[in-house]
Amino acid sequence: MTRLTWICHGSTAANREARFPLDEPLNEKAVIATQAIAPRFRHADNVFASPTLRTRQTADALGLQPAFSDALADCDFGRWAGRSIAEIQQVEPENLAAWMARPEEAPHGGEAIDAVCTRVNAWLSQRLQAGGHIVAITHAAVIRAAIISTLNAPVASFWIADIEPLAIVHMTSNGSRWSLRVEGTTA
């Protein structure tokens, strides 16, 4: 049995300002919030993270030392990186609509959503029979891709899952497929 815990990086200025991210740091409140959940993840067998600054800082605040994987990197937003979604909507509404409606397109010159899904699915497949508890510290786009892969949902459903900073998603593998696992409380 393999347990996989996805952790979305803590909040950054891009989250607060509704813009496509650059490689930016966590805000102070995010570091404190991340440290508060750290005890839950001290006993992971393997830890992986995207190589970005915000995921490295999330791992540090959790007290974890990850192996970095480009497969867990955020979507490459091309020329939209650092720009607000409102600005893109105003100056490139057709391109933004195309990118959100057609996962194979990348009008921003970066990465198409289906390419993100393909690389995340490959990373998941490589860990299907790993065993133990894996923690992956990454980005909302990567976690969305993992969810739709696990559900065998169409890539067009990518935008349906809303992943907030420090969101935690659990999966388990029986060696042949991944399943979502909903965390409960014990009474």
mmCIF file of C-alpha atoms in Angstrom:
data_model
loop_
_atom_site.group_PDB
_atom_site.id
_atom_site.type_symbol
_atom_site.label_atom_id
_atom_site.label_comp_id
_atom_site.label_asym_id
_atom_site.label_seq_id
_atom_site.Cartn_x
_atom_site.Cartn_y
_atom_site.Cartn_z
ATOM 1 C CA MET A 1 0.000 0.000 0.000
ATOM 2 C CA THR A 2 1.227 3.482 -0.880
ATOM 3 C CA ARG A 3 -0.146 6.615 0.750
ATOM 4 C CA LEU A 4 0.386 9.887 -1.090
ATOM 5 C CA THR A 5 -0.277 13.243 0.521
ATOM 6 C CA TRP A 6 -0.341 16.240 -1.778
ATOM 7 C CA ILE A 7 0.302 19.613 -0.141
ATOM 8 C CA CYS A 8 -0.227 22.832 -2.068
ATOM 9 C CA HIS A 9 2.392 25.452 -1.250
ATOM 10 C CA GLY A 10 1.534 28.265 1.132
ATOM 11 C CA SER A 11 0.098 31.596 0.055
ATOM 12 C CA THR A 12 2.099 34.122 -1.970
ATOM 13 C CA ALA A 13 1.479 37.618 -3.299
ATOM 14 C CA ALA A 14 0.219 36.063 -6.559
ATOM 15 C CA ASN A 15 -2.518 34.215 -4.658
ATOM 16 C CA ARG A 16 -3.647 37.413 -2.922
ATOM 17 C CA GLU A 17 -3.508 39.465 -6.115
ATOM 18 C CA ALA A 18 -5.106 36.881 -8.459
ATOM 19 C CA ARG A 19 -2.216 36.808 -10.859
ATOM 20 C CA PHE A 20 -0.197 34.149 -12.617
ATOM 21 C CA PRO A 21 2.762 33.406 -10.338
ATOM 22 C CA LEU A 22 6.426 34.116 -10.710
ATOM 23 C CA ASP A 23 8.996 32.227 -8.651
ATOM 24 C CA GLU A 24 8.134 34.129 -5.502
ATOM 25 C CA PRO A 25 8.355 33.606 -1.740
ATOM 26 C CA LEU A 26 5.647 32.698 0.722
ATOM 27 C CA ASN A 27 4.113 35.527 2.699
ATOM 28 C CA GLU A 28 4.757 35.665 6.466
ATOM 29 C CA LYS A 29 1.310 34.362 7.412
ATOM 30 C CA ALA A 30 1.815 31.369 5.120
ATOM 31 C CA VAL A 31 5.026 30.395 6.896
ATOM 32 C CA ILE A 32 3.250 30.497 10.271
ATOM 33 C CA ALA A 33 0.250 28.521 8.950
ATOM 34 C CA THR A 34 2.563 25.936 7.390
ATOM 35 C CA GLN A 35 4.518 25.497 10.608
ATOM 36 C CA ALA A 36 1.226 24.859 12.425
ATOM 37 C CA ILE A 37 0.466 21.763 10.299
ATOM 38 C CA ALA A 38 4.048 20.459 10.265
ATOM 39 C CA PRO A 39 3.642 17.762 12.970
ATOM 40 C CA ARG A 40 1.240 15.859 10.695
ATOM 41 C CA PHE A 41 3.974 15.119 8.159
ATOM 42 C CA ARG A 42 7.039 14.243 10.229
ATOM 43 C CA HIS A 43 6.861 10.512 9.466
ATOM 44 C CA ALA A 44 6.854 10.508 5.672
ATOM 45 C CA ASP A 45 8.975 7.839 3.997
ATOM 46 C CA ASN A 46 9.662 9.971 0.908
ATOM 47 C CA VAL A 47 9.190 13.677 0.288
ATOM 48 C CA PHE A 48 9.170 15.327 -3.127
ATOM 49 C CA ALA A 49 8.669 18.944 -4.113
ATOM 50 C CA SER A 50 8.577 21.248 -7.063
ATOM 51 C CA PRO A 51 11.853 23.171 -7.360
ATOM 52 C CA THR A 52 10.186 26.601 -6.993
ATOM 53 C CA LEU A 53 10.957 28.971 -4.137
ATOM 54 C CA ARG A 54 7.411 28.801 -2.704
ATOM 55 C CA THR A 55 7.460 24.995 -2.491
ATOM 56 C CA ARG A 56 10.994 24.933 -1.063
ATOM 57 C CA GLN A 57 9.909 27.400 1.628
ATOM 58 C CA THR A 58 6.789 25.319 2.327
ATOM 59 C CA ALA A 59 8.986 22.229 2.770
ATOM 60 C CA ASP A 60 11.313 24.178 5.082
ATOM 61 C CA ALA A 61 8.379 25.397 7.195
ATOM 62 C CA LEU A 62 7.154 21.787 7.416
ATOM 63 C CA GLY A 63 10.618 20.674 8.527
ATOM 64 C CA LEU A 64 10.944 18.365 5.508
ATOM 65 C CA GLN A 65 13.866 17.814 3.166
ATOM 66 C CA PRO A 66 12.447 16.898 -0.233
ATOM 67 C CA ALA A 67 13.911 15.543 -3.406
ATOM 68 C CA PHE A 68 13.077 18.091 -6.095
ATOM 69 C CA SER A 69 11.217 16.978 -9.195
ATOM 70 C CA ASP A 70 10.530 19.006 -12.330
ATOM 71 C CA ALA A 71 7.482 16.783 -12.867
ATOM 72 C CA LEU A 72 5.913 18.563 -9.872
ATOM 73 C CA ALA A 73 6.654 22.064 -11.222
ATOM 74 C CA ASP A 74 3.829 24.516 -11.732
ATOM 75 C CA CYS A 75 2.373 25.088 -15.158
ATOM 76 C CA ASP A 76 4.647 27.297 -17.267
ATOM 77 C CA PHE A 77 2.471 30.365 -17.790
ATOM 78 C CA GLY A 78 4.732 31.835 -20.469
ATOM 79 C CA ARG A 79 4.272 35.557 -21.057
ATOM 80 C CA TRP A 80 1.374 35.638 -18.566
ATOM 81 C CA ALA A 81 3.661 34.949 -15.572
ATOM 82 C CA GLY A 82 3.430 37.809 -13.097
ATOM 83 C CA ARG A 83 0.375 39.348 -14.765
ATOM 84 C CA SER A 84 -3.089 39.475 -13.222
ATOM 85 C CA ILE A 85 -5.906 37.366 -14.543
ATOM 86 C CA ALA A 86 -8.000 40.563 -14.849
ATOM 87 C CA GLU A 87 -5.308 42.113 -17.061
ATOM 88 C CA ILE A 88 -5.141 39.036 -19.281
ATOM 89 C CA GLN A 89 -8.945 39.011 -19.491
ATOM 90 C CA GLN A 90 -8.834 42.628 -20.643
ATOM 91 C CA VAL A 91 -5.987 42.443 -23.196
ATOM 92 C CA GLU A 92 -6.217 38.805 -24.370
ATOM 93 C CA PRO A 93 -9.758 37.615 -23.658
ATOM 94 C CA GLU A 94 -9.829 35.210 -26.610
ATOM 95 C CA ASN A 95 -6.521 33.637 -25.589
ATOM 96 C CA LEU A 96 -7.571 33.245 -21.952
ATOM 97 C CA ALA A 97 -10.874 31.688 -23.000
ATOM 98 C CA ALA A 98 -9.110 29.334 -25.415
ATOM 99 C CA TRP A 99 -6.605 28.258 -22.766
ATOM 100 C CA MET A 100 -9.368 27.484 -20.267
ATOM 101 C CA ALA A 101 -11.647 25.742 -22.778
ATOM 102 C CA ARG A 102 -9.120 23.796 -24.840
ATOM 103 C CA PRO A 103 -6.546 22.002 -22.651
ATOM 104 C CA GLU A 104 -4.260 21.281 -25.604
ATOM 105 C CA GLU A 105 -3.667 24.989 -26.309
ATOM 106 C CA ALA A 106 -1.030 27.288 -24.826
ATOM 107 C CA PRO A 107 -1.711 30.761 -26.250
ATOM 108 C CA HIS A 108 0.557 32.315 -23.596
ATOM 109 C CA GLY A 109 3.599 30.599 -25.085
ATOM 110 C CA GLY A 110 3.993 28.405 -22.018
ATOM 111 C CA GLU A 111 2.591 24.985 -21.190
ATOM 112 C CA ALA A 112 -0.770 23.540 -22.183
ATOM 113 C CA ILE A 113 -2.942 22.043 -19.449
ATOM 114 C CA ASP A 114 -2.898 18.615 -21.109
ATOM 115 C CA ALA A 115 0.930 18.691 -20.993
ATOM 116 C CA VAL A 116 0.767 19.356 -17.228
ATOM 117 C CA CYS A 117 -1.650 16.438 -16.856
ATOM 118 C CA THR A 118 0.581 14.128 -18.902
ATOM 119 C CA ARG A 119 3.690 14.786 -16.812
ATOM 120 C CA VAL A 120 1.817 14.494 -13.504
ATOM 121 C CA ASN A 121 0.213 11.233 -14.619
ATOM 122 C CA ALA A 122 3.666 9.857 -15.496
ATOM 123 C CA TRP A 123 4.971 10.873 -12.031
ATOM 124 C CA LEU A 124 1.996 9.161 -10.375
ATOM 125 C CA SER A 125 2.521 5.996 -12.425
ATOM 126 C CA GLN A 126 6.156 5.808 -11.310
ATOM 127 C CA ARG A 127 5.055 5.772 -7.654
ATOM 128 C CA LEU A 128 2.105 3.407 -7.957
ATOM 129 C CA GLN A 129 3.969 0.570 -6.234
ATOM 130 C CA ALA A 130 6.393 2.602 -4.107
ATOM 131 C CA GLY A 131 4.943 1.625 -0.739
ATOM 132 C CA GLY A 132 5.022 3.731 2.407
ATOM 133 C CA HIS A 133 3.954 7.327 2.822
ATOM 134 C CA ILE A 134 4.924 9.880 0.175
ATOM 135 C CA VAL A 135 4.476 13.627 0.631
ATOM 136 C CA ALA A 136 4.463 15.827 -2.490
ATOM 137 C CA ILE A 137 4.692 19.606 -2.031
ATOM 138 C CA THR A 138 3.588 21.308 -5.193
ATOM 139 C CA HIS A 139 1.109 23.640 -6.908
ATOM 140 C CA ALA A 140 -2.644 23.799 -7.440
ATOM 141 C CA ALA A 141 -2.299 22.911 -11.136
ATOM 142 C CA VAL A 142 -0.328 19.759 -10.335
ATOM 143 C CA ILE A 143 -2.805 18.647 -7.670
ATOM 144 C CA ARG A 144 -5.726 19.265 -10.048
ATOM 145 C CA ALA A 145 -3.949 17.147 -12.661
ATOM 146 C CA ALA A 146 -3.427 14.349 -10.119
ATOM 147 C CA ILE A 147 -7.096 14.405 -9.134
ATOM 148 C CA ILE A 148 -8.405 14.188 -12.681
ATOM 149 C CA SER A 149 -5.888 11.441 -13.454
ATOM 150 C CA THR A 150 -7.036 9.441 -10.421
ATOM 151 C CA LEU A 151 -10.695 9.887 -11.345
ATOM 152 C CA ASN A 152 -10.030 9.135 -15.030
ATOM 153 C CA ALA A 153 -11.849 12.397 -15.695
ATOM 154 C CA PRO A 154 -11.438 14.263 -18.974
ATOM 155 C CA VAL A 155 -8.716 16.915 -19.023
ATOM 156 C CA ALA A 156 -11.458 19.457 -19.779
ATOM 157 C CA SER A 157 -12.579 19.031 -16.133
ATOM 158 C CA PHE A 158 -9.272 20.508 -14.905
ATOM 159 C CA TRP A 159 -10.829 23.795 -13.755
ATOM 160 C CA ILE A 160 -13.558 22.151 -11.638
ATOM 161 C CA ALA A 161 -11.306 21.479 -8.621
ATOM 162 C CA ASP A 162 -10.447 24.535 -6.540
ATOM 163 C CA ILE A 163 -7.149 24.027 -4.706
ATOM 164 C CA GLU A 164 -6.319 26.658 -2.086
ATOM 165 C CA PRO A 165 -2.865 27.389 -0.620
ATOM 166 C CA LEU A 166 -1.936 24.693 1.941
ATOM 167 C CA ALA A 167 -4.713 22.429 0.655
ATOM 168 C CA ILE A 168 -4.054 18.775 1.463
ATOM 169 C CA VAL A 169 -5.248 15.949 -0.779
ATOM 170 C CA HIS A 170 -4.755 12.283 0.082
ATOM 171 C CA MET A 171 -4.480 9.329 -2.283
ATOM 172 C CA THR A 172 -3.765 5.656 -1.787
ATOM 173 C CA SER A 173 -2.509 3.020 -4.183
ATOM 174 C CA ASN A 174 -3.099 -0.706 -4.018
ATOM 175 C CA GLY A 175 -0.255 -1.186 -6.499
ATOM 176 C CA SER A 176 -2.467 -1.063 -9.577
ATOM 177 C CA ARG A 177 -4.422 2.208 -9.291
ATOM 178 C CA TRP A 178 -4.689 5.393 -7.242
ATOM 179 C CA SER A 179 -7.765 6.272 -5.193
ATOM 180 C CA LEU A 180 -8.738 9.538 -3.538
ATOM 181 C CA ARG A 181 -8.931 9.301 0.227
ATOM 182 C CA VAL A 182 -11.075 11.715 2.193
ATOM 183 C CA GLU A 183 -9.654 12.562 5.593
ATOM 184 C CA GLY A 184 -12.018 12.156 8.503
ATOM 185 C CA THR A 185 -11.888 12.733 12.202
ATOM 186 C CA THR A 186 -11.977 10.018 14.796
ATOM 187 C CA ALA A 187 -14.534 10.370 17.533
#
